[in-house]
PDB file of C-alpha atoms in Angstrom:
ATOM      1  CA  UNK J   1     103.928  88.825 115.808  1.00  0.00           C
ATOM      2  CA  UNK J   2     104.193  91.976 117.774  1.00  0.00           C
ATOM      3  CA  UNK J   3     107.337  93.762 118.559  1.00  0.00           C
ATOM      4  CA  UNK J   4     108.476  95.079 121.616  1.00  0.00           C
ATOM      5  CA  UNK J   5     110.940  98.273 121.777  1.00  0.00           C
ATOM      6  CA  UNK J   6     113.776  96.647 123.027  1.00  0.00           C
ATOM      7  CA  UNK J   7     117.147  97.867 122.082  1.00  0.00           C
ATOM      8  CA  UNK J   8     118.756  94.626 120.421  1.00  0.00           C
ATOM      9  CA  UNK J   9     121.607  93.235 121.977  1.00  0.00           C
ATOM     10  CA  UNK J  10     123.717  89.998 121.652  1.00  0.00           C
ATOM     11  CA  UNK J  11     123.783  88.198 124.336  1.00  0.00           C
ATOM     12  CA  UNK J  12     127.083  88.945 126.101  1.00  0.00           C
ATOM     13  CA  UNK J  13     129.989  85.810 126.174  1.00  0.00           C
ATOM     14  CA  UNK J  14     132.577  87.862 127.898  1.00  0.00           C
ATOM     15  CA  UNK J  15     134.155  86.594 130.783  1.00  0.00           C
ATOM     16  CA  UNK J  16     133.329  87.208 134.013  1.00  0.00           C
ATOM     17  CA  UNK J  17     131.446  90.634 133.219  1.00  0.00           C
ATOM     18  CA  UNK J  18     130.135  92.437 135.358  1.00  0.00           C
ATOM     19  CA  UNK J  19     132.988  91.573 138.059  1.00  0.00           C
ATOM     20  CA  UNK J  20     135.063  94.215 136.462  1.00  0.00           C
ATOM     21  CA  UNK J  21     138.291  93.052 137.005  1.00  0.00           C
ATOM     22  CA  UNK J  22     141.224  92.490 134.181  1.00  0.00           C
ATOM     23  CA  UNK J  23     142.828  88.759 133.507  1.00  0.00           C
ATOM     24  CA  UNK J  24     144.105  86.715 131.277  1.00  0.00           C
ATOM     25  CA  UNK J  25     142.265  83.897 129.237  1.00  0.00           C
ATOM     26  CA  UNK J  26     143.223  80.444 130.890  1.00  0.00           C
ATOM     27  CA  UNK J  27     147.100  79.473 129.753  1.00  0.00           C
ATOM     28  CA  UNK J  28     147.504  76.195 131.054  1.00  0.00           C
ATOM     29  CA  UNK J  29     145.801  72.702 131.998  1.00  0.00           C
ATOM     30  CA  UNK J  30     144.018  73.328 135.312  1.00  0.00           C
ATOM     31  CA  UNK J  31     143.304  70.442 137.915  1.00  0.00           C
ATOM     32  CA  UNK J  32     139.863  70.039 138.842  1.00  0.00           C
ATOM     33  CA  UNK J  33     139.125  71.902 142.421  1.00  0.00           C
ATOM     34  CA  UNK J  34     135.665  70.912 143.750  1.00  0.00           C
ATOM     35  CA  UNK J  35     135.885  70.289 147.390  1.00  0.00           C
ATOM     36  CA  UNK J  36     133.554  71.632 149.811  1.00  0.00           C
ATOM     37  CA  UNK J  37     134.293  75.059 150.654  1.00  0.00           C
ATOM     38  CA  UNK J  38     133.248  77.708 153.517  1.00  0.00           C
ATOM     39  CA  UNK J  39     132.480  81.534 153.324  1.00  0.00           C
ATOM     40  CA  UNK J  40     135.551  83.792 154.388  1.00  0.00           C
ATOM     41  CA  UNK J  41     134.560  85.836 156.873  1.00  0.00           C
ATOM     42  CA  UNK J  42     136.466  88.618 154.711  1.00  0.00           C
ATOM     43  CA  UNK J  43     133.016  88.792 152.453  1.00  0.00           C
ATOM     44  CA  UNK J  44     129.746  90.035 153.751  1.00  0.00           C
ATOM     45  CA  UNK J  45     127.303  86.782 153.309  1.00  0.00           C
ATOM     46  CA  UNK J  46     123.515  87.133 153.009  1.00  0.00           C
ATOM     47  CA  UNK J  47     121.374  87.242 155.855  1.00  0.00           C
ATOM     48  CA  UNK J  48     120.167  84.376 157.864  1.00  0.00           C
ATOM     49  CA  UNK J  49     117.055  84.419 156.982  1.00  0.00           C
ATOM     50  CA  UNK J  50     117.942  82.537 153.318  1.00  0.00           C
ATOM     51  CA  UNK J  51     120.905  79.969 154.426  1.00  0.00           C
ATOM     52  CA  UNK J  52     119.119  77.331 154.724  1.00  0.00           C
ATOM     53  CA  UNK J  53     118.738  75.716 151.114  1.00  0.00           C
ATOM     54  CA  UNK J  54     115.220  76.495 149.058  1.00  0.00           C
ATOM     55  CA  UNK J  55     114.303  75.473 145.429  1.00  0.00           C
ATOM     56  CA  UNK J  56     113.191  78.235 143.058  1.00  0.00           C
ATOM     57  CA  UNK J  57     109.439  78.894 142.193  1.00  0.00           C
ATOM     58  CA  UNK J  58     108.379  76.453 139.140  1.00  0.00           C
ATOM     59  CA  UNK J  59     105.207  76.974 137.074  1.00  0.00           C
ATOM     60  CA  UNK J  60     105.610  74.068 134.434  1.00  0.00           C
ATOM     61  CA  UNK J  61     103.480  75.862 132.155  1.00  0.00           C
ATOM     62  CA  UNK J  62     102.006  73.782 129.026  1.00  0.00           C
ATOM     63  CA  UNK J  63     105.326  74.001 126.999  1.00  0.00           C
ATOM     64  CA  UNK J  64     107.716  71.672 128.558  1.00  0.00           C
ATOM     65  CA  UNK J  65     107.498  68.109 129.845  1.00  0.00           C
ATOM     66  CA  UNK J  66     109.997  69.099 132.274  1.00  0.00           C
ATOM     67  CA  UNK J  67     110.219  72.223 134.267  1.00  0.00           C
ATOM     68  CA  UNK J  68     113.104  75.028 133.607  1.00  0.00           C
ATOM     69  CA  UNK J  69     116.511  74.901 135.862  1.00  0.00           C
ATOM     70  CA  UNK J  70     118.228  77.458 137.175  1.00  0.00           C
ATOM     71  CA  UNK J  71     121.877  76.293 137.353  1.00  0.00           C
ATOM     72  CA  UNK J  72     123.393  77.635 140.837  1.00  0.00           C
ATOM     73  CA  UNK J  73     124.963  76.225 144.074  1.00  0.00           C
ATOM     74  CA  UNK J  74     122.548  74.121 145.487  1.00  0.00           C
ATOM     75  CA  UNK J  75     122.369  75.574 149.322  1.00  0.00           C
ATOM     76  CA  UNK J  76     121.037  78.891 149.807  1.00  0.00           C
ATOM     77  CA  UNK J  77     120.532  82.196 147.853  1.00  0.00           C
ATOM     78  CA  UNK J  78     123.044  82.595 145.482  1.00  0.00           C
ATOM     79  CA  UNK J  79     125.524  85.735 146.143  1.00  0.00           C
ATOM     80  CA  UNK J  80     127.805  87.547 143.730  1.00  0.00           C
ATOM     81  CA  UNK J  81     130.604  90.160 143.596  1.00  0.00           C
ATOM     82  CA  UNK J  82     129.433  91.086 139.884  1.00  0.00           C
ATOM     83  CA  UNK J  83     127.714  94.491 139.615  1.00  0.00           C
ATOM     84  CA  UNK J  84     126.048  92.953 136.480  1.00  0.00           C
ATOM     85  CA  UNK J  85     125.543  89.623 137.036  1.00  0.00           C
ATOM     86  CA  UNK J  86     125.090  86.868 135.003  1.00  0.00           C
ATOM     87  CA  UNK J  87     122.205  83.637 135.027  1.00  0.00           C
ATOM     88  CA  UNK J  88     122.551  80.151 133.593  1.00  0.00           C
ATOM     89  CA  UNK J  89     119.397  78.570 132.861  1.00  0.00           C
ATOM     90  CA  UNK J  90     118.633  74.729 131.210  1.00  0.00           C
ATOM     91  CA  UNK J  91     115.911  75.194 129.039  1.00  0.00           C
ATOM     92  CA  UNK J  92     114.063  71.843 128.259  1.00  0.00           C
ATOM     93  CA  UNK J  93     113.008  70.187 125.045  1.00  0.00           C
ATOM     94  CA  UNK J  94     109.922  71.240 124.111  1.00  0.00           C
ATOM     95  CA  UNK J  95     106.854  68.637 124.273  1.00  0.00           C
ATOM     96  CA  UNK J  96     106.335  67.198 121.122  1.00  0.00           C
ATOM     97  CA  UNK J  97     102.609  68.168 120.817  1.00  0.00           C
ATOM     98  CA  UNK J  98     103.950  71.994 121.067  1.00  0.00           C
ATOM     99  CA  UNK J  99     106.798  71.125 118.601  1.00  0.00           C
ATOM    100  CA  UNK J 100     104.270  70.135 116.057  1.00  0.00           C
ATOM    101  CA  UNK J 101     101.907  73.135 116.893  1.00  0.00           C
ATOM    102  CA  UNK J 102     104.573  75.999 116.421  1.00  0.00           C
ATOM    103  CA  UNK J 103     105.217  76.915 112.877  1.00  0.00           C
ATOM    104  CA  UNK J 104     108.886  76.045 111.375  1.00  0.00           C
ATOM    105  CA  UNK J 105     111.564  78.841 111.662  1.00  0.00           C
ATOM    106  CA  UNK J 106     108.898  80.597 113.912  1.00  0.00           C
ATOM    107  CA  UNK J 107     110.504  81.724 117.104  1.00  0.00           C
ATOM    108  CA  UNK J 108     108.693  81.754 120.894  1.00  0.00           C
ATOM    109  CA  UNK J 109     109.374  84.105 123.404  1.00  0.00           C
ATOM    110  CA  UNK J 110     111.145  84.245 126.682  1.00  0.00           C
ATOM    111  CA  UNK J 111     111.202  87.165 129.392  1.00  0.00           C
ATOM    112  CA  UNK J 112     113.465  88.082 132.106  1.00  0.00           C
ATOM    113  CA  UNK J 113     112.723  89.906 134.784  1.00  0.00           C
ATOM    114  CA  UNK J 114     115.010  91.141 137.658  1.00  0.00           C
ATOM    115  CA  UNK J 115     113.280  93.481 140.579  1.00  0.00           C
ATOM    116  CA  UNK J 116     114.712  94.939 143.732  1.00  0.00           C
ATOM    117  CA  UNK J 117     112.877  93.993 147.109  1.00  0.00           C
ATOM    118  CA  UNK J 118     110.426  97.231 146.775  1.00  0.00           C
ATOM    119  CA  UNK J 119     109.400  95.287 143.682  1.00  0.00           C
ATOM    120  CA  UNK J 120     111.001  97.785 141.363  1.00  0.00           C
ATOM    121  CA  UNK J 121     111.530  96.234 137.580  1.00  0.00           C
ATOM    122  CA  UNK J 122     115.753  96.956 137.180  1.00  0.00           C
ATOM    123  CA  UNK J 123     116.257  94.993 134.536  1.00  0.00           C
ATOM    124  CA  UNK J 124     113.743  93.533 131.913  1.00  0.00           C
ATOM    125  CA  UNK J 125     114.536  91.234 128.562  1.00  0.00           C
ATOM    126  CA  UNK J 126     112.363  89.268 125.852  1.00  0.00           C
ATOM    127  CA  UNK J 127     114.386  86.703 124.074  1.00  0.00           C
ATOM    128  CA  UNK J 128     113.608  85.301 121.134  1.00  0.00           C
ATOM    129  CA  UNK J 129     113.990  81.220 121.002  1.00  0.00           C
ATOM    130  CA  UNK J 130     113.100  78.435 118.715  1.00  0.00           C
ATOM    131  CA  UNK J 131     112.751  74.907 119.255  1.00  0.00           C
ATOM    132  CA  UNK J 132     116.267  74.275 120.756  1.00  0.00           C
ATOM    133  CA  UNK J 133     117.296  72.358 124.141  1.00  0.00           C
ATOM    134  CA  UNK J 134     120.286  73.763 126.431  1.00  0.00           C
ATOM    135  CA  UNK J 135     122.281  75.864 128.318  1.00  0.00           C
ATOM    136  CA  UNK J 136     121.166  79.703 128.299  1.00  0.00           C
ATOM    137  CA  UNK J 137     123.490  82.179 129.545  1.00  0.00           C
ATOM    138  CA  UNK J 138     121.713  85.390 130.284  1.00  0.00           C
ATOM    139  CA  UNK J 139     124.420  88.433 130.951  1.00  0.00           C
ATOM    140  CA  UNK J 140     122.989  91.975 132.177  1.00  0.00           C
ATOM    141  CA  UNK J 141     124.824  95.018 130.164  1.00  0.00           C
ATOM    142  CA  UNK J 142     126.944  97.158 132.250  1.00  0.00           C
ATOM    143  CA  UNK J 143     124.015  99.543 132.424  1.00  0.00           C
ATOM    144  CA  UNK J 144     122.184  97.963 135.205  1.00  0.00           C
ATOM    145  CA  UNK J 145     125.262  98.420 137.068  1.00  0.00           C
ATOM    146  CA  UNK J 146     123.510 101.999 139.004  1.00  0.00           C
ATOM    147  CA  UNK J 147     120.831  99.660 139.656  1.00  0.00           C
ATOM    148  CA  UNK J 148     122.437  96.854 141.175  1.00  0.00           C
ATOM    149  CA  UNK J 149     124.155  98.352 144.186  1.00  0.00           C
ATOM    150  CA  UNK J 150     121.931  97.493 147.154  1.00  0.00           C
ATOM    151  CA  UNK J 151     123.834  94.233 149.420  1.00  0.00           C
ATOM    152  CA  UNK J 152     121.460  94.233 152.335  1.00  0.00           C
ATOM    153  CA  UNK J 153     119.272  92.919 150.735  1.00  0.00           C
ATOM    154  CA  UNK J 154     118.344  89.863 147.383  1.00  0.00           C
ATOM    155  CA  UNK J 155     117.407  90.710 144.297  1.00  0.00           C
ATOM    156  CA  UNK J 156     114.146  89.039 142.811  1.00  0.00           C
ATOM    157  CA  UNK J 157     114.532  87.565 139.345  1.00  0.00           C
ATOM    158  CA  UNK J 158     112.038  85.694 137.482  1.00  0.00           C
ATOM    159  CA  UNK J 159     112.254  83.968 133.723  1.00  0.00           C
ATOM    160  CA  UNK J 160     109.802  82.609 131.754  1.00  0.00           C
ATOM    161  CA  UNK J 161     108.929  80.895 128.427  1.00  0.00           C
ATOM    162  CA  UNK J 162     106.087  80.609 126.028  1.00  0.00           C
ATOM    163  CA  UNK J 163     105.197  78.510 123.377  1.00  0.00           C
ATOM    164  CA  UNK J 164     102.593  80.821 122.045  1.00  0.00           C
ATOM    165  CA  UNK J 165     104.158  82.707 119.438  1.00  0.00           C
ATOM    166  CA  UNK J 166     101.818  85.524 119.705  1.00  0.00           C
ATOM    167  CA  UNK J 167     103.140  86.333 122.995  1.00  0.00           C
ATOM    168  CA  UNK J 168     100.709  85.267 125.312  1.00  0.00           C
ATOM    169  CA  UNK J 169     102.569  84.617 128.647  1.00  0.00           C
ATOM    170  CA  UNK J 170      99.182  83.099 130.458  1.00  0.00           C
ATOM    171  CA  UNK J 171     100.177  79.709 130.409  1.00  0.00           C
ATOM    172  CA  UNK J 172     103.971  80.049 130.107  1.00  0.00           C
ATOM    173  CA  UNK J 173     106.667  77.984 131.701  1.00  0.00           C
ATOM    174  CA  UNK J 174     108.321  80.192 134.686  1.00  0.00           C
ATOM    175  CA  UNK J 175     110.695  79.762 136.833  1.00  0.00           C
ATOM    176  CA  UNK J 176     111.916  82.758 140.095  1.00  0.00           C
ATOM    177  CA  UNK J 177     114.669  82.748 142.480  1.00  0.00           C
ATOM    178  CA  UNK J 178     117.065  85.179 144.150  1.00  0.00           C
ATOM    179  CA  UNK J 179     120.257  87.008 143.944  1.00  0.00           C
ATOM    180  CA  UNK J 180     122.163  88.383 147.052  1.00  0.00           C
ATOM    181  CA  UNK J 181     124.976  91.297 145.687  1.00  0.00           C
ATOM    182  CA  UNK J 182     128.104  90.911 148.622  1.00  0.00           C
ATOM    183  CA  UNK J 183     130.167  93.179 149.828  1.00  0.00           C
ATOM    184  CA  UNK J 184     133.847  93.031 150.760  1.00  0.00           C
ATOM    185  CA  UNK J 185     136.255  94.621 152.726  1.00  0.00           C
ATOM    186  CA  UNK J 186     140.106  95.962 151.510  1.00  0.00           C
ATOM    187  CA  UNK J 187     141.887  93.233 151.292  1.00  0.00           C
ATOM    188  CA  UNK J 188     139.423  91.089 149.315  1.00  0.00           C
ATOM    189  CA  UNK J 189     139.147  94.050 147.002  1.00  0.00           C
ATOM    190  CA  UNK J 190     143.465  93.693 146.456  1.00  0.00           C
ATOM    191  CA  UNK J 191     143.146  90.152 146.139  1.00  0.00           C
ATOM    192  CA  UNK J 192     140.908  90.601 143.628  1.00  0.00           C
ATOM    193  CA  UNK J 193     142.633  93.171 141.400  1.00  0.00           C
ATOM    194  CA  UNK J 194     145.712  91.099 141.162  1.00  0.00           C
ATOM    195  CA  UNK J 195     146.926  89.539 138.066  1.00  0.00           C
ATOM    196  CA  UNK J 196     146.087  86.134 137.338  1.00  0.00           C
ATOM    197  CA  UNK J 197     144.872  83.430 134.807  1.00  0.00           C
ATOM    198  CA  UNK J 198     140.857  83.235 134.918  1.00  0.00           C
ATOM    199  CA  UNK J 199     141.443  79.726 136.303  1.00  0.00           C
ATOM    200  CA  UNK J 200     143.706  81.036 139.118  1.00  0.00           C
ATOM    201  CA  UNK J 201     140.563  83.767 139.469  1.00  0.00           C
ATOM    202  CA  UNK J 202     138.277  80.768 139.480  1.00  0.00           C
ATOM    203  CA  UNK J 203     140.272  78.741 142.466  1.00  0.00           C
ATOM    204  CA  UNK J 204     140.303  82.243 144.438  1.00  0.00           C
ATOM    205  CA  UNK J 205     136.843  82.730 143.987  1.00  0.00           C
ATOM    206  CA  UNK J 206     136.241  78.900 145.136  1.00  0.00           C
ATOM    207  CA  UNK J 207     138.370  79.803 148.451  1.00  0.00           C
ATOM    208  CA  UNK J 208     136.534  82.714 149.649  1.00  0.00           C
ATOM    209  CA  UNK J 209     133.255  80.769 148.984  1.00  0.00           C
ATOM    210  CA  UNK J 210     132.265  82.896 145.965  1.00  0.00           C
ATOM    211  CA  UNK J 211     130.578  79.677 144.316  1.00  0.00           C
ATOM    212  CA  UNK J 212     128.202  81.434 142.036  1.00  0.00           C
ATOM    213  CA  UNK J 213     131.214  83.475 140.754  1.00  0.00           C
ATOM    214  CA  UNK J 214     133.248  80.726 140.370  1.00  0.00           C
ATOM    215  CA  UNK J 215     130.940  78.410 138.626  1.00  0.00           C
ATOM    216  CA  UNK J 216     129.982  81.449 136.007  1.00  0.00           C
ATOM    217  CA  UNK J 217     133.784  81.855 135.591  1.00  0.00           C
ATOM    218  CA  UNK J 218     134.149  78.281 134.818  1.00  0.00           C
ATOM    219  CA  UNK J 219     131.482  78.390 132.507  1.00  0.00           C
ATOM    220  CA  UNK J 220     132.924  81.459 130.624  1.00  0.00           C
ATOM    221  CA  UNK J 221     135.920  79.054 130.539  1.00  0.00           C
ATOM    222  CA  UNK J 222     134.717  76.074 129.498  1.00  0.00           C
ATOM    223  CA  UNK J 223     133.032  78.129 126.254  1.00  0.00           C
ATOM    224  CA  UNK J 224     136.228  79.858 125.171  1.00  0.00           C
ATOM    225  CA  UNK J 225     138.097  76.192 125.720  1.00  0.00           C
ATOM    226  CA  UNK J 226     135.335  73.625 124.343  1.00  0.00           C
ATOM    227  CA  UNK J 227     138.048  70.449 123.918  1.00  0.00           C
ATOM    228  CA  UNK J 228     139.900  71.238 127.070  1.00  0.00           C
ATOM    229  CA  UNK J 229     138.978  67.559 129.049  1.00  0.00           C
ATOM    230  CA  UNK J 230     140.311  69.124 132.320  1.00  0.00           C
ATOM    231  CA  UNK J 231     138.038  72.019 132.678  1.00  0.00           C
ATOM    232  CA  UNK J 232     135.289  69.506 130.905  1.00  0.00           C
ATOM    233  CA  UNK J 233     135.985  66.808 133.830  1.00  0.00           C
ATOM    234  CA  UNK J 234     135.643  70.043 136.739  1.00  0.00           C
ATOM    235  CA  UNK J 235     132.357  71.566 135.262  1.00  0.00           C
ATOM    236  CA  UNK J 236     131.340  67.718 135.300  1.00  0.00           C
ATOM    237  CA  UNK J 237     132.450  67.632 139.196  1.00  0.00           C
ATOM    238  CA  UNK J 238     130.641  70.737 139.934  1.00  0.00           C
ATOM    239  CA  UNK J 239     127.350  69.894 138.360  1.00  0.00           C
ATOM    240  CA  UNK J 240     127.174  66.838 140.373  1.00  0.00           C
ATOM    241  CA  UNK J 241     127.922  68.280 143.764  1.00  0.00           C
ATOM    242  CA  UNK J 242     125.175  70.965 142.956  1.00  0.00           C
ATOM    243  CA  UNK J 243     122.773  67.771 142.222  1.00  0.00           C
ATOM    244  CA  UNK J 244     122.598  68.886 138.291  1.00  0.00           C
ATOM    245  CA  UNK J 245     124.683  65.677 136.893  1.00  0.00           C
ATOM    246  CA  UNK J 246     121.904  65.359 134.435  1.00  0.00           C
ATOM    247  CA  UNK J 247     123.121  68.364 133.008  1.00  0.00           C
ATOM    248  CA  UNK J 248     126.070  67.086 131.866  1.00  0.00           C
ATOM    249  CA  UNK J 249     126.980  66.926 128.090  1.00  0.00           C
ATOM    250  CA  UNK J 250     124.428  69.685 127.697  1.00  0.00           C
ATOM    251  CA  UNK J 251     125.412  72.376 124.943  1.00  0.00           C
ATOM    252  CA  UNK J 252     125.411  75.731 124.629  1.00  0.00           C
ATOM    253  CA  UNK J 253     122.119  78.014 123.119  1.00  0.00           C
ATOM    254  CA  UNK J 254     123.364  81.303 121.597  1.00  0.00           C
ATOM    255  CA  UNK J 255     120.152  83.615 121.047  1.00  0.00           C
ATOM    256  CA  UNK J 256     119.502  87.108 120.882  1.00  0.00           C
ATOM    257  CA  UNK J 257     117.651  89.206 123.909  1.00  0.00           C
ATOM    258  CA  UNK J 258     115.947  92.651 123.348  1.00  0.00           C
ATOM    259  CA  UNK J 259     117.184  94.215 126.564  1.00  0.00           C
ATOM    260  CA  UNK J 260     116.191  97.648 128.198  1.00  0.00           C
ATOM    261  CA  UNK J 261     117.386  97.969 131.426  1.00  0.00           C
ATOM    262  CA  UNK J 262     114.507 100.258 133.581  1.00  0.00           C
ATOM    263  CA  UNK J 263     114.804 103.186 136.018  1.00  0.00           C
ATOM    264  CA  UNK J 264     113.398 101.759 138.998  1.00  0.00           C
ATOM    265  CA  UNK J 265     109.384 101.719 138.845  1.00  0.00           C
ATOM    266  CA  UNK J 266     106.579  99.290 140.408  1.00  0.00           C
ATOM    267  CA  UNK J 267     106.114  96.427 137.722  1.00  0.00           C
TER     268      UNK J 267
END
């Protein structure tokens, strides 16, 4: 199998990255917090044009019997404080024709793709997966961060998955959505740089309708604090007001991406 130069990188499980703000790790039992919530008018929201709510573009591809999810608030484009954000995925089991066709120990490839909306590459990744079923948690290094800046308008992401070890992405599985970077005014930014627990950061983030941020937080959470039933039971409650209960119970896939983040150029 070919390889690609791609600098090799872990794939980042530190909370709440590219937000670049200082807490502390969670120090008590939280209650679960998951009713509805509005936008403060304190933070800039995205533009009309992409509040009303829209599911991702799915190719199914030939390796999956279902298709890949992105895990997000359901309504709208998600939107983010993080100047290297971070992307959940649910990657399927494979089919069981494709299990038998790919070789034991022999990984497939996955590639992920983030453009700005000239349709400049900003960020590119290939990961390299095996036969496993889960949660995917995709953070960008703090190098995209010079890249990342524009809040006008979304960011274009796409991810997709092949079960062709050679790397042929012609019939992959893909799945593309959006990203909307906010911006906020002074006294969100002091709110913000306070000290708190990440689970008081998580309930502030919740109240000025950051729900992407806060449901990446809770994730970071729920990782570092895998027996805490409390945070279980509110990642539970979230999943099902986003529509993604059958997500539930779903564990964790730790893999390694070969990341180059790109200088702006047509892709």
């Amino acid at each position: 199998m070919s390889r690609h130069p791609f600098h090799f990188a872990f794939l980042s499980m530190t909370l709440a990255t590219g937000l670049g703000f200082n807490f502390s790790i969670f120090q008590q039992s939280p209650q679960p917090q998951t009713s509805p919530i509005q936008v403060s008018e304190d933070v800039t929201p995205p533009p009309d044009t992409d509040k009303p709510a829209t599911e991702p573009n799915i190719t199914r591809g030939y390796c999956f019997d279902i298709p890949l999810i992105a895990i997000k608030p359901k309504q709208g484009t998600p939107t983010t404080l993080a100047d290297t954000p971070t992307f959940l995925f649910y990657i399927p089991p494979l089919k069981s024709d494709q299990i038998l066709s790919v070789p034991e120990q022999s990984p497939f490839l996955g590639e992920f793709i983030i453009t700005d909306q000239n349709k400049n590459t900003i960020y590119e990744g290939k990961l390299n997966l095996e036969a496993q079923s889960g949660l995917l948690r995709i953070s960008l290094p703090k190098s995209v961060a010079e890249l990342f800046v524009e809040t006008g308008n979304p960011y274009s992401w796409s991810f997709q998955i092949t079960c062709d070890t050679t790397g042929d992405f012609s019939g992959s599985t893909m799945i593309k959505g959006k990203i909307q970077r906010l911006s906020t005014n002074r006294e969100i930014q002091t709110k913000l740089l306070q000290q708190m627990t990440a689970y008081d950061r998580f309930k502030l983030y919740q109240s000025l309708g950051l729900e992407y941020d806060a449901l990446i937080l809770l994730d970071e959470l729920r990782h570092q604090n895998p027996n805490d039933a409390t945070l279980t039971a509110t990642w539970d409650n979230l999943l099902k007001a986003n529509g993604l209960e059958r997500l539930i119970g779903v564990p964790w896939i730790n893999v390694e991406i070969n990341s180059m983040p790109t200088q702006p150029q047509n892709h």
